[in-house]
XYZ file of C-alpha atoms in Angstrom:
787
model
C 0.000 0.000 0.000
C 1.446 3.407 -1.005
C 0.724 6.807 0.530
C -2.288 7.465 -1.686
C -3.817 4.109 -0.699
C -3.287 4.987 2.960
C -5.046 8.333 2.497
C -7.966 6.591 0.790
C -8.209 3.981 3.567
C -8.210 6.702 6.225
C -11.004 8.525 4.403
C -12.978 5.298 4.055
C -12.997 4.292 7.714
C -12.631 7.685 9.396
C -9.538 9.518 10.533
C -9.569 8.293 14.155
C -10.033 4.680 13.170
C -7.579 5.197 10.330
C -4.870 6.236 12.752
C -5.691 3.255 14.957
C -5.303 1.105 11.840
C -1.798 2.457 11.324
C -0.949 1.757 14.970
C -2.392 -1.768 14.740
C -0.381 -2.502 11.601
C 2.845 -1.339 13.240
C 2.020 -3.502 16.261
C 1.636 -6.583 14.039
C 4.906 -5.906 12.276
C 6.743 -5.390 15.543
C 5.303 -8.595 17.004
C 6.414 -10.657 14.020
C 9.853 -9.048 13.995
C 10.365 -10.093 17.601
C 8.781 -13.553 17.443
C 9.802 -14.806 14.003
C 13.557 -14.896 13.714
C 15.103 -14.515 10.250
C 15.550 -17.863 8.546
C 19.306 -17.665 8.701
C 21.445 -20.485 7.333
C 19.678 -23.385 5.638
C 20.601 -26.823 4.362
C 19.150 -28.006 1.050
C 18.063 -31.633 0.895
C 16.818 -33.998 -1.814
C 15.710 -37.631 -1.339
C 18.921 -39.149 -2.711
C 19.139 -42.639 -4.194
C 16.652 -45.423 -3.498
C 17.771 -47.718 -0.690
C 14.936 -50.173 -0.002
C 11.180 -50.678 -0.063
C 8.638 -52.077 2.404
C 5.315 -53.204 0.887
C 2.223 -52.516 2.948
C -1.576 -52.284 2.622
C -2.484 -50.395 -0.552
C 1.155 -49.603 -1.326
C 4.098 -49.250 1.020
C 7.151 -47.190 1.931
C 10.059 -46.533 -0.436
C 13.198 -45.465 1.435
C 15.838 -43.169 -0.024
C 19.177 -42.055 1.341
C 17.800 -38.876 2.964
C 14.015 -39.321 3.039
C 11.227 -41.814 2.595
C 8.174 -41.894 0.369
C 4.878 -43.325 1.562
C 2.296 -44.455 -1.043
C -1.219 -45.668 -0.365
C -4.059 -46.404 -2.789
C -7.452 -46.168 -1.103
C -10.492 -48.338 -1.734
C -12.150 -45.500 -3.690
C -9.179 -45.225 -6.037
C -7.613 -42.053 -4.611
C -3.820 -42.171 -4.326
C -2.035 -40.691 -1.305
C 1.705 -40.058 -1.334
C 3.877 -38.213 1.161
C 7.474 -37.621 2.158
C 9.215 -37.809 5.530
C 6.547 -40.025 7.108
C 3.603 -37.608 6.784
C 0.263 -39.391 7.269
C -3.166 -38.483 5.812
C -4.317 -37.293 9.243
C -4.611 -34.881 10.927
C -6.182 -32.894 8.108
C -8.689 -30.067 7.849
C -9.760 -31.329 4.432
C -10.330 -34.991 5.285
C -13.109 -35.401 7.879
C -13.190 -38.438 10.130
C -10.999 -41.409 9.359
C -8.796 -41.654 6.289
C -10.053 -43.955 3.507
C -9.169 -47.609 3.903
C -6.278 -48.902 1.770
C -7.125 -51.016 -1.252
C -6.029 -54.580 -0.396
C -5.651 -55.378 -4.101
C -2.898 -52.781 -4.569
C 0.650 -53.419 -3.404
C 4.200 -52.254 -3.878
C 6.160 -54.323 -6.387
C 9.502 -54.017 -8.216
C 9.387 -51.876 -11.349
C 11.805 -51.025 -14.139
C 15.306 -49.564 -13.898
C 15.611 -50.281 -10.190
C 12.382 -48.496 -9.231
C 9.113 -49.645 -7.678
C 5.468 -49.360 -8.616
C 1.933 -49.735 -7.284
C -0.647 -51.003 -9.755
C -4.294 -50.248 -8.988
C -7.560 -50.322 -10.878
C -7.486 -46.649 -11.940
C -3.854 -45.572 -11.630
C -0.362 -46.972 -11.737
C 2.141 -45.209 -9.499
C 5.752 -45.548 -10.675
C 8.649 -44.531 -8.384
C 12.107 -44.012 -9.863
C 15.320 -44.721 -7.998
C 15.943 -40.952 -7.706
C 12.560 -40.159 -6.134
C 10.428 -39.122 -9.112
C 6.787 -40.272 -8.922
C 4.775 -40.918 -12.082
C 1.002 -41.309 -12.205
C -0.114 -43.292 -15.231
C -3.392 -44.613 -16.568
C -3.933 -48.391 -16.551
C -2.864 -48.281 -20.197
C 0.451 -46.670 -19.273
C -0.273 -43.111 -20.476
C 1.380 -40.459 -18.317
C -0.971 -38.148 -16.407
C 1.524 -36.458 -14.078
C 5.193 -36.742 -13.189
C 6.336 -35.474 -9.788
C 10.042 -34.685 -9.859
C 12.146 -35.346 -6.736
C 11.270 -32.680 -4.165
C 13.682 -30.342 -2.446
C 13.646 -29.085 1.155
C 15.432 -26.137 2.788
C 15.923 -26.871 6.480
C 16.987 -24.242 8.970
C 20.261 -24.994 10.667
C 18.867 -23.745 13.978
C 15.657 -25.804 13.628
C 12.121 -24.811 12.727
C 9.787 -25.367 9.801
C 11.396 -26.532 6.562
C 10.201 -24.964 3.340
C 9.915 -27.139 0.273
C 9.245 -27.165 -3.438
C 7.592 -29.874 -5.538
C 7.857 -29.596 -9.322
C 5.561 -31.553 -11.609
C 5.120 -32.163 -15.325
C 1.862 -32.801 -17.171
C 1.122 -33.550 -20.848
C 1.780 -30.775 -23.340
C -1.923 -30.382 -24.144
C -3.007 -30.191 -20.471
C -5.028 -27.284 -19.098
C -5.077 -26.241 -15.421
C -8.167 -25.316 -13.388
C -9.031 -24.820 -9.728
C -6.829 -23.433 -6.902
C -9.978 -22.053 -5.248
C -11.548 -18.742 -6.207
C -9.467 -17.154 -8.977
C -10.833 -14.110 -10.803
C -8.644 -14.760 -13.832
C -9.951 -18.301 -14.431
C -11.532 -20.681 -14.880
C -8.604 -21.839 -17.019
C -5.413 -20.976 -15.156
C -2.806 -19.782 -17.590
C 0.895 -19.445 -16.965
C 1.722 -17.458 -13.862
C 2.116 -17.615 -10.094
C -0.911 -18.056 -7.840
C -0.541 -17.357 -4.143
C -2.007 -19.628 -1.459
C -2.941 -17.087 1.224
C -6.581 -16.082 1.753
C -6.668 -12.317 1.312
C -9.157 -9.454 1.352
C -8.080 -7.419 -1.708
C -9.539 -4.306 -0.080
C -12.807 -2.973 -1.428
C -13.017 -4.512 -4.883
C -11.233 -6.835 -7.284
C -11.121 -7.687 -10.966
C -9.651 -10.434 -13.164
C -6.064 -9.298 -12.561
C -6.205 -9.460 -8.769
C -4.698 -12.450 -6.953
C -4.959 -13.877 -4.357
C -8.545 -13.454 -3.203
C -10.576 -14.620 -0.245
C -10.604 -18.353 -0.843
C -7.468 -20.149 -2.015
C -6.999 -23.911 -2.111
C -4.061 -26.130 -3.113
C -6.518 -28.095 -5.286
C -5.732 -28.249 -8.985
C -7.719 -30.036 -11.644
C -5.803 -30.940 -14.801
C -7.494 -31.885 -18.094
C -5.622 -33.449 -21.011
C -6.131 -35.955 -23.793
C -4.718 -38.591 -21.434
C -7.506 -37.983 -18.932
C -8.537 -35.790 -16.025
C -6.999 -35.775 -12.585
C -7.198 -33.708 -9.404
C -4.133 -33.110 -7.253
C -4.518 -31.798 -3.703
C -1.426 -30.821 -1.698
C -2.740 -31.137 1.850
C -0.844 -28.289 3.467
C -2.414 -25.186 5.025
C 0.731 -23.015 5.100
C 1.354 -19.985 2.945
C 2.562 -21.010 -0.486
C 2.714 -20.310 -4.184
C 1.781 -22.353 -7.226
C 3.500 -21.502 -10.495
C 1.900 -22.926 -13.628
C 3.101 -23.047 -17.207
C 1.087 -24.629 -19.984
C 2.944 -26.951 -22.323
C 3.488 -26.723 -26.033
C 3.057 -29.485 -28.580
C 5.706 -30.107 -31.164
C 3.294 -30.276 -34.112
C 4.203 -33.899 -34.824
C 7.938 -33.434 -34.374
C 7.919 -35.433 -31.150
C 9.492 -32.541 -29.243
C 6.619 -31.629 -26.980
C 7.286 -29.279 -24.075
C 5.320 -30.560 -21.089
C 3.236 -28.317 -18.911
C 4.726 -27.660 -15.500
C 3.493 -26.987 -11.992
C 5.664 -25.833 -9.118
C 4.275 -25.837 -5.574
C 6.302 -23.941 -2.964
C 5.312 -24.039 0.704
C 6.825 -22.108 3.617
C 6.426 -25.076 5.948
C 4.252 -28.040 6.800
C 4.057 -31.574 5.389
C 4.686 -32.559 1.801
C 1.721 -34.814 1.115
C -0.668 -35.106 -1.782
C -3.874 -36.827 -2.855
C -4.594 -37.607 -6.511
C -7.933 -38.671 -7.990
C -8.186 -39.604 -11.686
C -10.910 -40.520 -14.175
C -13.652 -38.675 -16.003
C -14.492 -35.215 -14.589
C -17.605 -36.658 -12.950
C -15.638 -39.514 -11.387
C -12.884 -37.145 -10.225
C -15.336 -34.845 -8.410
C -17.122 -37.857 -6.946
C -13.811 -39.181 -5.635
C -12.813 -35.774 -4.276
C -16.173 -35.445 -2.526
C -15.820 -38.913 -1.024
C -12.449 -37.801 0.343
C -13.238 -34.245 1.523
C -16.908 -34.578 2.435
C -20.319 -34.195 0.821
C -21.534 -30.651 0.190
C -24.053 -29.273 2.659
C -27.517 -29.213 1.140
C -28.976 -25.685 1.179
C -32.618 -25.369 2.238
C -34.842 -25.194 -0.819
C -35.716 -21.521 -0.241
C -32.005 -20.665 -0.637
C -32.278 -21.661 -4.313
C -34.547 -18.687 -4.994
C -33.749 -14.990 -5.649
C -32.079 -13.150 -2.758
C -31.401 -9.478 -2.140
C -28.772 -7.741 -0.018
C -27.417 -4.255 0.507
C -24.871 -2.733 2.813
C -26.967 0.069 4.229
C -30.660 -0.826 4.454
C -30.575 1.375 7.518
C -33.922 0.633 9.119
C -36.924 -1.668 9.367
C -38.882 0.799 7.239
C -36.379 0.538 4.392
C -36.438 -3.267 4.560
C -40.235 -3.218 4.338
C -40.072 -0.751 1.452
C -37.732 -2.968 -0.552
C -39.745 -6.152 0.065
C -42.955 -4.286 -0.809
C -41.296 -3.138 -4.024
C -40.711 -6.749 -5.032
C -44.254 -7.738 -4.163
C -45.951 -4.751 -5.841
C -44.118 -5.501 -9.069
C -44.819 -9.224 -8.930
C -41.164 -10.192 -8.494
C -40.242 -13.345 -6.560
C -37.995 -12.949 -3.516
C -36.834 -15.735 -1.186
C -34.481 -13.955 1.207
C -33.240 -10.552 2.248
C -29.774 -10.137 3.809
C -28.874 -7.624 6.521
C -25.296 -6.317 6.512
C -23.264 -4.907 9.418
C -25.306 -1.700 9.571
C -28.096 -3.488 11.488
C -25.731 -4.194 14.398
C -25.320 -1.882 17.371
C -22.049 -0.039 16.587
C -21.088 -2.928 14.283
C -20.746 -5.331 17.230
C -21.554 -8.914 16.231
C -24.613 -10.600 17.813
C -26.267 -7.291 18.691
C -29.067 -5.175 17.181
C -29.389 -1.426 16.729
C -32.658 -0.961 18.638
C -33.284 2.512 17.274
C -33.317 1.485 13.628
C -34.566 -2.074 14.198
C -36.813 -1.842 17.282
C -38.572 -5.180 16.630
C -36.378 -7.392 14.500
C -38.151 -10.660 15.510
C -41.477 -9.096 14.559
C -40.070 -7.952 11.209
C -38.656 -11.425 10.521
C -42.006 -13.049 11.368
C -43.875 -10.612 9.146
C -41.545 -11.225 6.206
C -41.528 -14.991 6.663
C -45.326 -15.037 6.473
C -44.849 -13.313 3.118
C -42.355 -15.999 2.009
C -39.184 -13.970 2.629
C -36.455 -15.146 5.035
C -33.958 -12.885 6.762
C -30.243 -13.746 6.565
C -27.671 -12.131 8.871
C -24.054 -11.240 8.304
C -21.659 -12.557 10.986
C -18.070 -11.321 11.258
C -15.508 -13.070 13.486
C -13.976 -9.939 15.021
C -15.248 -9.259 18.561
C -14.975 -5.768 20.050
C -12.378 -5.918 22.822
C -14.416 -4.146 25.458
C -15.311 -5.263 28.965
C -19.080 -5.195 29.167
C -19.478 -6.541 25.636
C -21.310 -9.816 26.335
C -19.557 -11.754 23.547
C -16.114 -10.580 24.640
C -16.811 -11.277 28.312
C -18.140 -14.788 27.653
C -15.232 -15.529 25.301
C -12.732 -14.663 28.005
C -14.241 -17.433 30.149
C -13.748 -20.215 27.572
C -11.143 -22.766 28.610
C -8.068 -21.903 30.597
C -6.829 -19.058 28.397
C -10.029 -17.722 26.828
C -11.374 -18.029 23.316
C -9.236 -15.473 21.533
C -6.043 -15.723 19.508
C -2.954 -14.730 21.499
C 0.563 -13.665 20.634
C 3.682 -15.688 21.616
C 3.742 -13.946 25.009
C 0.149 -14.864 25.879
C -1.444 -11.479 25.159
C -4.652 -11.215 23.140
C -4.008 -10.235 19.533
C -5.849 -6.967 18.833
C -6.704 -5.729 15.348
C -8.718 -2.843 13.965
C -12.003 -3.804 12.253
C -15.414 -2.158 11.883
C -16.332 -2.161 15.626
C -12.941 -0.676 16.546
C -10.231 -2.589 18.422
C -11.155 -6.277 18.181
C -9.990 -9.715 19.191
C -10.360 -12.908 17.185
C -11.808 -16.266 18.282
C -9.443 -19.169 17.679
C -11.721 -21.442 15.665
C -8.997 -24.091 15.454
C -9.833 -24.884 19.114
C -12.807 -27.291 19.506
C -13.862 -25.553 22.762
C -13.995 -22.210 20.978
C -16.028 -23.628 18.096
C -18.536 -25.058 20.535
C -18.812 -21.732 22.393
C -19.147 -19.740 19.173
C -21.850 -22.079 17.885
C -24.015 -21.350 20.921
C -23.955 -17.623 20.100
C -26.075 -18.224 16.977
C -29.051 -18.761 19.256
C -29.271 -14.963 19.467
C -29.496 -14.766 15.649
C -32.226 -17.396 15.569
C -34.113 -15.622 18.347
C -34.004 -12.465 16.244
C -35.770 -14.414 13.495
C -32.908 -15.021 11.076
C -33.069 -18.137 8.923
C -29.428 -18.232 7.864
C -26.049 -16.512 8.086
C -23.274 -15.310 5.826
C -19.743 -15.118 7.192
C -17.701 -12.107 6.138
C -14.254 -10.649 6.928
C -13.104 -14.128 7.994
C -9.810 -14.460 6.112
C -9.448 -13.090 8.898
C -9.176 -9.342 8.277
C -7.451 -6.742 10.410
C -7.366 -3.355 8.678
C -3.833 -2.601 7.594
C -1.948 0.410 6.317
C 0.960 -1.713 5.109
C -0.303 -4.437 2.806
C -1.479 -7.844 4.031
C -4.623 -7.255 6.190
C -4.241 -10.349 8.368
C -3.196 -11.232 11.906
C 0.471 -11.402 12.948
C 2.033 -14.516 11.491
C 3.466 -15.295 14.891
C -0.001 -15.351 16.544
C -0.640 -18.631 18.339
C -3.458 -21.077 17.545
C -4.627 -24.340 19.087
C -4.762 -26.238 15.761
C -6.851 -29.008 17.334
C -4.442 -29.367 20.255
C -1.227 -29.601 18.229
C -0.405 -25.928 18.583
C 1.127 -23.698 15.955
C 1.156 -20.177 14.606
C -0.869 -18.125 12.173
C 1.247 -19.151 9.188
C -0.347 -22.592 9.475
C -3.784 -21.516 10.729
C -4.551 -18.530 8.488
C -5.888 -20.376 5.459
C -8.201 -22.606 7.504
C -9.532 -19.860 9.760
C -12.647 -19.286 7.631
C -13.164 -23.027 7.222
C -13.040 -23.581 10.987
C -15.416 -20.658 11.552
C -17.845 -22.159 9.023
C -17.683 -25.432 10.924
C -18.433 -23.656 14.199
C -21.418 -21.871 12.696
C -22.796 -24.883 10.872
C -22.532 -27.202 13.871
C -23.995 -24.527 16.120
C -27.003 -23.944 13.864
C -27.553 -27.663 13.431
C -27.487 -28.191 17.185
C -29.870 -25.311 17.838
C -32.368 -26.265 15.123
C -31.773 -29.965 14.473
C -34.930 -30.324 12.380
C -33.772 -27.744 9.808
C -30.908 -27.755 7.337
C -28.602 -24.820 8.178
C -28.079 -22.097 5.593
C -24.557 -20.723 5.725
C -22.150 -19.305 3.190
C -18.717 -17.900 3.850
C -16.410 -15.447 2.106
C -13.292 -17.365 3.091
C -12.555 -21.049 3.472
C -10.354 -23.904 2.382
C -10.526 -27.409 0.962
C -13.540 -29.226 2.413
C -15.549 -26.092 3.201
C -18.453 -27.473 1.164
C -19.307 -29.638 4.189
C -20.599 -26.531 5.954
C -22.054 -24.428 3.152
C -21.156 -22.340 0.143
C -19.487 -19.067 -0.715
C -19.893 -15.955 -2.819
C -17.637 -13.800 -4.933
C -16.856 -11.149 -2.351
C -16.354 -7.558 -3.450
C -16.210 -7.998 -7.211
C -15.645 -4.748 -9.091
C -18.531 -3.257 -11.044
C -17.720 -3.435 -14.758
C -17.671 -5.903 -17.636
C -14.382 -7.460 -16.414
C -16.056 -8.024 -13.031
C -18.909 -9.804 -14.788
C -16.401 -12.166 -16.422
C -14.649 -12.704 -13.101
C -17.990 -13.689 -11.531
C -18.392 -16.651 -13.850
C -14.730 -17.638 -13.500
C -15.059 -17.819 -9.714
C -18.193 -19.976 -9.741
C -16.733 -22.426 -12.270
C -13.366 -22.681 -10.512
C -14.875 -23.205 -7.073
C -17.207 -25.896 -8.405
C -14.194 -27.823 -9.707
C -12.651 -27.589 -6.209
C -15.724 -29.240 -4.676
C -17.730 -26.125 -3.657
C -20.901 -26.306 -5.767
C -23.005 -23.546 -4.130
C -21.724 -20.066 -4.947
C -22.554 -16.894 -6.826
C -21.466 -13.253 -7.279
C -22.715 -9.898 -6.087
C -25.055 -9.298 -9.030
C -24.327 -5.851 -10.436
C -20.912 -5.691 -8.792
C -20.072 -4.605 -5.269
C -18.788 -1.090 -5.898
C -19.739 1.646 -8.331
C -22.812 2.168 -10.449
C -23.510 -0.372 -13.194
C -25.130 0.823 -16.398
C -28.630 -0.554 -17.008
C -27.226 -2.895 -19.673
C -24.425 -4.208 -17.456
C -26.797 -4.705 -14.529
C -29.254 -6.624 -16.681
C -26.609 -8.890 -18.237
C -25.251 -9.614 -14.754
C -28.750 -10.285 -13.485
C -29.432 -12.684 -16.364
C -26.235 -14.596 -15.593
C -27.028 -14.699 -11.868
C -30.424 -16.245 -12.563
C -28.632 -19.421 -13.726
C -26.090 -19.623 -10.878
C -26.661 -21.509 -7.599
C -26.576 -18.441 -5.311
C -28.679 -15.748 -7.022
C -28.099 -12.606 -4.946
C -27.898 -8.900 -5.645
C -25.621 -6.920 -3.319
C -23.796 -3.590 -3.235
C -21.509 -1.455 -1.111
C -22.702 1.304 1.160
C -22.042 4.059 -1.395
C -22.712 2.082 -4.581
C -26.380 2.841 -5.098
C -29.254 0.399 -5.174
C -29.513 -2.967 -6.869
C -33.318 -3.408 -7.008
C -34.362 -4.180 -10.611
C -36.819 -1.268 -10.812
C -34.052 1.243 -10.144
C -32.711 0.745 -13.690
C -35.790 1.696 -15.671
C -38.897 -0.053 -16.999
C -37.122 -1.963 -19.775
C -34.590 -3.500 -17.414
C -37.364 -4.274 -14.932
C -39.382 -6.136 -17.572
C -36.408 -8.224 -18.679
C -35.270 -8.850 -15.096
C -38.766 -10.107 -14.279
C -38.483 -12.624 -17.130
C -35.140 -13.857 -15.776
C -36.564 -14.242 -12.256
C -39.650 -16.033 -13.518
C -37.488 -18.446 -15.496
C -35.382 -19.069 -12.387
C -38.544 -19.889 -10.444
C -39.778 -22.113 -13.260
C -36.476 -24.011 -13.091
C -36.551 -24.277 -9.289
C -37.258 -28.079 -9.369
C -34.215 -28.465 -11.626
C -32.061 -26.513 -9.136
C -33.415 -28.667 -6.289
C -32.393 -31.751 -8.265
C -28.914 -30.343 -8.979
C -28.442 -29.513 -5.293
C -29.305 -33.064 -4.277
C -27.056 -34.535 -6.966
C -24.188 -32.306 -5.827
C -24.530 -33.759 -2.348
C -24.749 -37.323 -3.648
C -22.068 -37.189 -6.354
C -20.030 -33.997 -5.914
C -20.984 -32.797 -9.397
C -21.336 -28.972 -9.343
C -24.515 -27.330 -10.585
C -22.417 -25.107 -12.884
C -19.963 -27.094 -14.993
C -17.365 -26.160 -17.607
C -18.254 -26.878 -21.208
C -15.821 -29.811 -21.343
C -17.472 -31.598 -18.396
C -19.009 -34.346 -20.498
C -16.361 -34.321 -23.232
C -12.973 -33.523 -21.724
C -11.177 -34.861 -24.803
C -12.690 -32.070 -26.935
C -9.907 -29.499 -27.023
C -12.146 -26.756 -28.376
C -14.415 -27.114 -25.336
C -11.401 -26.953 -22.999
C -10.697 -23.488 -24.391
C -14.282 -22.264 -23.867
C -14.558 -19.951 -20.848
C -17.571 -17.762 -21.634
C -20.342 -20.377 -21.353
C -21.212 -23.251 -19.050
C -23.379 -26.282 -18.535
C -26.128 -26.084 -15.916
C -26.361 -29.735 -15.017
C -26.296 -32.088 -17.979
C -29.294 -30.609 -19.766
C -28.842 -26.857 -20.241
C -26.098 -24.832 -21.909
C -25.998 -21.208 -20.730
C -24.137 -18.587 -22.789
C -24.143 -15.257 -20.894
C -23.531 -11.980 -22.681
C -20.375 -10.381 -21.299
C -19.688 -7.637 -23.829
C -21.199 -4.174 -24.109
C -23.713 -3.769 -26.908
C -23.783 -7.433 -28.002
C -27.097 -8.767 -29.336
C -25.696 -11.974 -30.858
C -22.930 -14.253 -29.711
C -21.009 -17.309 -30.822
C -21.657 -20.436 -28.779
C -19.374 -23.471 -28.805
C -21.550 -26.597 -28.901
C -20.697 -30.075 -27.621
C -21.620 -33.054 -29.762
C -25.312 -33.620 -30.417
C -28.412 -31.547 -31.131
C -29.162 -28.427 -29.109
C -32.364 -26.386 -29.011
C -32.581 -22.660 -28.338
C -35.085 -22.686 -25.461
C -36.520 -19.312 -26.513
C -37.055 -19.955 -30.230
C -36.979 -23.750 -30.513
C -34.378 -23.520 -33.269
C -32.112 -26.583 -33.440
C -28.324 -26.542 -33.801
C -26.004 -29.458 -34.427
C -22.723 -29.949 -32.565
C -19.836 -30.254 -32.275
C -19.073 -26.854 -33.679
C -19.926 -23.234 -33.236
C -23.263 -21.498 -33.698
C -24.172 -17.824 -33.861
C -27.162 -17.349 -31.573
C -29.403 -14.328 -31.024
C -28.921 -12.610 -27.661
C -31.329 -9.654 -27.510
C -31.327 -7.481 -24.421
C -34.364 -9.408 -23.172
C -32.469 -12.679 -22.645
C -29.221 -14.586 -22.839
C -28.898 -17.738 -24.959
C -29.888 -20.920 -23.168
C -29.846 -24.177 -25.121
C -31.316 -27.536 -24.125
C -29.758 -30.880 -25.016
C -31.898 -33.001 -27.328
C -33.561 -35.775 -25.332
C -33.233 -33.910 -22.016
C -35.910 -34.504 -19.376
C -35.948 -31.447 -17.110
C -38.106 -31.020 -13.975
C -39.776 -27.580 -14.003
C -42.546 -25.776 -12.180
C -45.759 -25.771 -14.208
C -48.303 -22.975 -14.517
C -50.218 -24.437 -11.558
C -47.067 -24.455 -9.398
C -46.692 -28.230 -9.481
C -43.794 -30.197 -10.911
C -43.906 -31.210 -14.559
C -41.408 -32.686 -17.002
C -40.144 -30.602 -19.883
C -38.822 -32.957 -22.549
C -36.769 -31.813 -25.521
C -37.301 -34.122 -28.474
C -34.426 -36.560 -29.071
C -32.797 -36.663 -32.484
C -34.053 -39.460 -34.714
C -32.512 -42.769 -33.678
C -31.209 -41.388 -30.403
C -32.467 -41.358 -26.841
C -32.075 -39.072 -23.860
C -33.090 -38.723 -20.268
C -32.823 -36.881 -17.011
C -33.043 -37.135 -13.240
C -35.600 -35.775 -10.808
C -35.241 -35.380 -7.051
C -38.383 -34.092 -5.385
C -38.240 -31.166 -2.968
C -38.688 -32.795 0.443
C -38.672 -29.468 2.311
C -35.926 -28.021 4.468
C -35.367 -31.008 6.737
C -33.262 -34.133 6.451
C -35.498 -36.474 4.441
C -33.386 -38.786 2.253
C -33.244 -38.035 -1.443
C -35.124 -40.296 -3.840
C -33.590 -40.127 -7.315
C -36.006 -40.784 -10.179
C -34.560 -41.593 -13.606
C -36.450 -40.900 -16.809
C -35.651 -41.774 -20.405
C -36.894 -40.285 -23.658
C -36.962 -41.771 -27.151
C -38.776 -41.386 -30.440
C -41.153 -44.186 -31.430
C -43.519 -44.059 -34.406
C -42.986 -40.349 -34.796
C -43.830 -39.464 -31.196
C -41.706 -38.844 -28.112
C -42.033 -41.510 -25.439
C -41.031 -40.768 -21.827
C -40.611 -43.586 -19.302
C -39.427 -43.901 -15.744
C -36.599 -46.385 -15.241
C -37.633 -49.460 -13.324
C -41.334 -48.661 -13.693
C -42.131 -48.968 -17.376
C -44.793 -46.668 -18.578
C -45.339 -45.065 -15.158
C -44.895 -41.290 -15.353
C -46.952 -39.480 -12.748
C -46.054 -35.925 -13.754
C -47.502 -33.916 -16.631
C -45.162 -34.062 -19.640
C -44.596 -31.196 -22.058
C -42.653 -32.077 -25.214
C -40.691 -29.319 -26.943
C -38.521 -29.238 -30.030
C -40.875 -31.009 -32.428
C -41.540 -29.323 -35.785
C -43.869 -26.380 -35.344
C -43.190 -26.118 -31.620
C -41.226 -23.551 -29.643
């Protein structure tokens, strides 16, 4: 941050608080300077030559002169490998026990003095110098891990390390959490350190709020996911390969992972994209299922200001016939920004307001920040000081509470890596439920401490429990938001066991899907911000977080009517459909942008409501299989290189192709089509893939195409579920899945499978296992003369 940035930050948060921010930042720097000694002299180490091997369940241990490599193939097909004796547990990403080893896989001698483990889905080949190759059962190389290197401090302490990898020349990289420049990650360095970029971000900003060492690699050889299970600060440097145009001199793609400490251990899952995400979900946990109301339109604003304004906004939706499922209250509804309080002057009867809105079908959702005002007499602070022997809050190496400047003023931070603290924090959500809130969104939980000198986080020397192991903030920072999400989710579930909790979090880490979803954070208003919104949702879905969405319209600034509408139309097809804006960024209600925008926004909202049964089905399938609602174009055809390059469209489930408009003034756009027949859902016009089609995109809508043969559950005119069937191509069949909405409780999902085919010139729809029995109304589209 330069001097101009400091002046702007002081203006933003007030001169008194701005000066306290400067003092807090100096305090953090001074603490780290005292507690974290310079690295000093280091010794470099590599594994050395292979010495011996010890077979064991699912693999074994290969010993080298200066290290040892542990390999284990699990029953589900995931491969675990680690150096220096690191085990799969403890892990923040892997809940419960580690997967059982596959008894059919074992370590056996390989070629050239190496060893190998042969399993059903992967062959792991270890060279005598410590390189690890992951190959398909047919022997095709997916990934080669070169021998790692460590730098160990002479005076002791955490060793930093680097692991370099090679992938096929045609491979493309995805993932690494929420990256605004994705979804395809081109050559460059990506930092692993959850960070608040400070007010807004665009495609060029990195890192953001939610980073993960989870990379998904797609090549002609196949798809695989590699997860380096290490929570420390790190960097991933990627470089795409280059093919030799038949010369045989291909340059492989490369990946370099550098970590400042912690274990060198990795999980790899390979197969089709669907199988990879299913395997990753089996390893890191099934996504939390949002209550069905959370799949509807939601509205937020920083600065509603009062109960009267909330009522005015909700009435505006109702008077104009616009659906609304939830309204979100930001920090301005708190008393002096203090968490778990209410400003009684502006919100004198919050429970009554919540009850009134719920009777009208609108839930209230509350923001929850982790920072607690450090003030005796503040009930949350006082109760936190009584937790355990040392209190609930993060402390420095000398046992003093770490204090940072946030919205309420000088604040302390709960240590969510302590089970006692999570349990205590979870009980505090009873106050939110008593106020009538139906869900929560976690913000500022990277965690943030306002800074005048760059990184807005806690001192790296701050101490954390880390589940009883103990450690500092360098290891705990990236999982702080994840642990907070766990505390909130478990607290809500304990307080209302009959209801599925609704929680989404700005920050998190691998496995956060177990507790809820996320959103884009403060995406900049502008066409680049619109592109970044889609990149984030796609990238997070490939990391196992299926429920996410952007601030529709952008967080800061004033979108033009056209930009707002195009953003709104995209948001209507994303899992979390929420408008939101900053305090000084104007309104985001659709009627604020003129009658034309309002009319077209109404159409987008009505289509979202019509597709609600489809979203319910996708949510259930995400929990069962790990497949994200929003999928890259190559999801079902990863060998199609043209689809791997497509970043401006996506699949919504298996049945719909959505092509948002992300350029000013565009009324037509090119759409890359996968193989098969595709129908424009607005006009009924058919297109044949693979290839590219030029599709109309008037201001009233964005192109949405349905796969021929698709059976899609939709809401009929009477509000009941019906099946929308798009006619299969002659000689081909199709189908789809339906999972009924069982309410907001814990009823098990019942998956219904339907098939479609053409027989004697008519479309026949049947339910698998119950021939001829279809209990829903069926509407066939795509036949000649139909739209």
